[in-house]
């Protein structure tokens, strides 16, 4: 009996000791992996703004149902390996994978040029254009994009006079809002309409009213136009002399030496972020829009000041981006569309992104986007690219129905106060902008207290 017991005890020890050891090892590895992931999801904040990620909930809502599935970890976003962009980005994301390469995370702040050389290296490491057999099958414009997609160090040809856009003189406080508007050399009329109407710089009164009905609030607004270059031979004139005169007069031209084409628009975002990070440190918010939008600047100012006053704003404003958010979009596969992206170039969903007609984000977020953009390969659709950088910052754009990048639904526009209920409307010609702005000034007293389009009902109820 005793011997039997002894034998069973030995078996017990032989079998169970390794089991217990393995279990302890698993627990240890599990804890290590979890802490590493926790530390690196706050990697987007670069350790500059505290460690906790609390998402900013402005009045507006995330489109829960239609949001693209957001992966827990940023490095397995693009598992579909064989498309060109996915392959390029995978090599970068691997490089910053905290488990595969923990040391790279520590090195990340050491040199700001580090990431740019890294993008180039990953390009030549992953792809040899001469041998990539799908290259010839890409549409011509996409080929042009791919040939230049590892370059982004284009020099500035014109920069604003002021430190941070037009309007820097005579200001007593830091700017509340910088209007950054994408335009082209030829769209002089659009720029002029914006300068005369919603894009006026200096002190702009908000639409808030205090208890006795007096106007309350307001903020300093600055303006900058973002341009690439037209081809002077195609144009037949040398536009840089005209632009020089325009810049002398208004001081709001920021132009870089790259060809102003649709697929190059992403360069405007990336280079603007870089410029902003250098010279606009104090600006609270940026409105990035096209030159064919109408913005209700007074309402926007009031709205932004409300966001700043919210509890926890200090902590959460670093993630703040608001606009017309498009979730779970797929790349356009219609080969004659302007937005066509073939599946040999990109596979998978697009991340949630704010429609590029107009979007507002915080100055803090702009600086973080600048840093993050150095490790995200350029993508030909600019708003999607911003969304890709946001995912890597672990931040999500917030949807607000007062951003109408696809115009008013139904007959809503006919309402007298319709334009007082929105922050931004897309697709208006210069003459329409001037007319609508004049109308808005006329109806201002009548409509001053109408609320913005309702975030809860998505503005469908009117
Ligand atoms: C989205 O999710 C948040 C939090 O989970 C919730 O408060 C909100 O009501 C949801 N919105 C919609 C439109 O379902
Ligand atoms: C409201 O604003 C007006 C003008 O801006 C000012 O004269 C008035 O004192 C303010 N009233 C209160 C109660 O703050
Ligand atoms: C256009 O004008 C600018 C400024 O006068 C000059 O520097 C540039 O060389 C001109 N470009 C061409 C193609 O003539
Ligand atoms: C973008 O600009 C660069 C520099 O001018 C040019 O070489 C390239 O062809 C442009 N890309 C596209 C897609 O037009
Ligand atoms: C574009 O798509 C159509 C129909 O899907 C196809 O017939 C055509 O060959 C395609 N064109 C190119 C250039 O790929």
XYZ file of C-alpha atoms in Angstrom, residues 179 181-183 187-200 223 225 287 289-298 357 404 407-408 413 419-420 422-443:
60
model
C -8.383 78.303 -41.752
C -7.823 75.965 -47.458
C -6.712 73.762 -50.322
C -6.828 75.674 -53.571
C -8.869 79.483 -58.419
C -8.224 83.140 -57.667
C -11.972 83.874 -57.598
C -12.567 81.245 -54.940
C -9.835 82.700 -52.761
C -11.213 86.196 -53.193
C -14.744 85.104 -52.241
C -13.428 83.396 -49.121
C -11.345 86.419 -48.098
C -14.374 88.678 -48.364
C -16.806 86.381 -46.553
C -16.306 83.520 -44.133
C -12.523 83.651 -44.259
C -12.019 87.160 -42.828
C -6.017 82.069 -42.855
C -4.190 78.828 -48.681
C -10.241 74.051 -40.194
C -11.323 72.741 -46.159
C -11.628 72.990 -49.916
C -11.991 76.321 -51.692
C -15.602 75.567 -52.625
C -17.101 75.392 -49.141
C -19.105 77.881 -47.141
C -18.279 77.940 -43.433
C -20.453 79.483 -40.742
C -17.427 80.930 -38.979
C -19.238 82.682 -36.076
C -14.629 69.007 -48.013
C -22.637 68.958 -44.935
C -25.088 69.201 -49.299
C -28.526 69.602 -47.675
C -32.054 74.312 -47.775
C -27.546 78.101 -43.288
C -27.535 79.214 -39.668
C -24.832 74.294 -40.265
C -21.126 74.716 -39.693
C -20.047 73.910 -43.235
C -21.593 73.260 -46.653
C -19.636 71.848 -49.582
C -19.875 72.662 -53.291
C -20.663 76.354 -53.572
C -19.301 78.552 -56.345
C -17.563 81.859 -55.500
C -20.623 83.888 -56.488
C -22.905 81.641 -54.445
C -20.613 82.049 -51.454
C -20.809 85.826 -51.688
C -24.585 85.767 -52.101
C -25.232 83.265 -49.316
C -22.985 85.169 -46.934
C -24.890 88.387 -47.603
C -28.170 86.531 -47.017
C -26.864 85.122 -43.752
C -25.992 88.595 -42.535
C -29.498 89.771 -43.407
C -31.199 86.960 -41.522
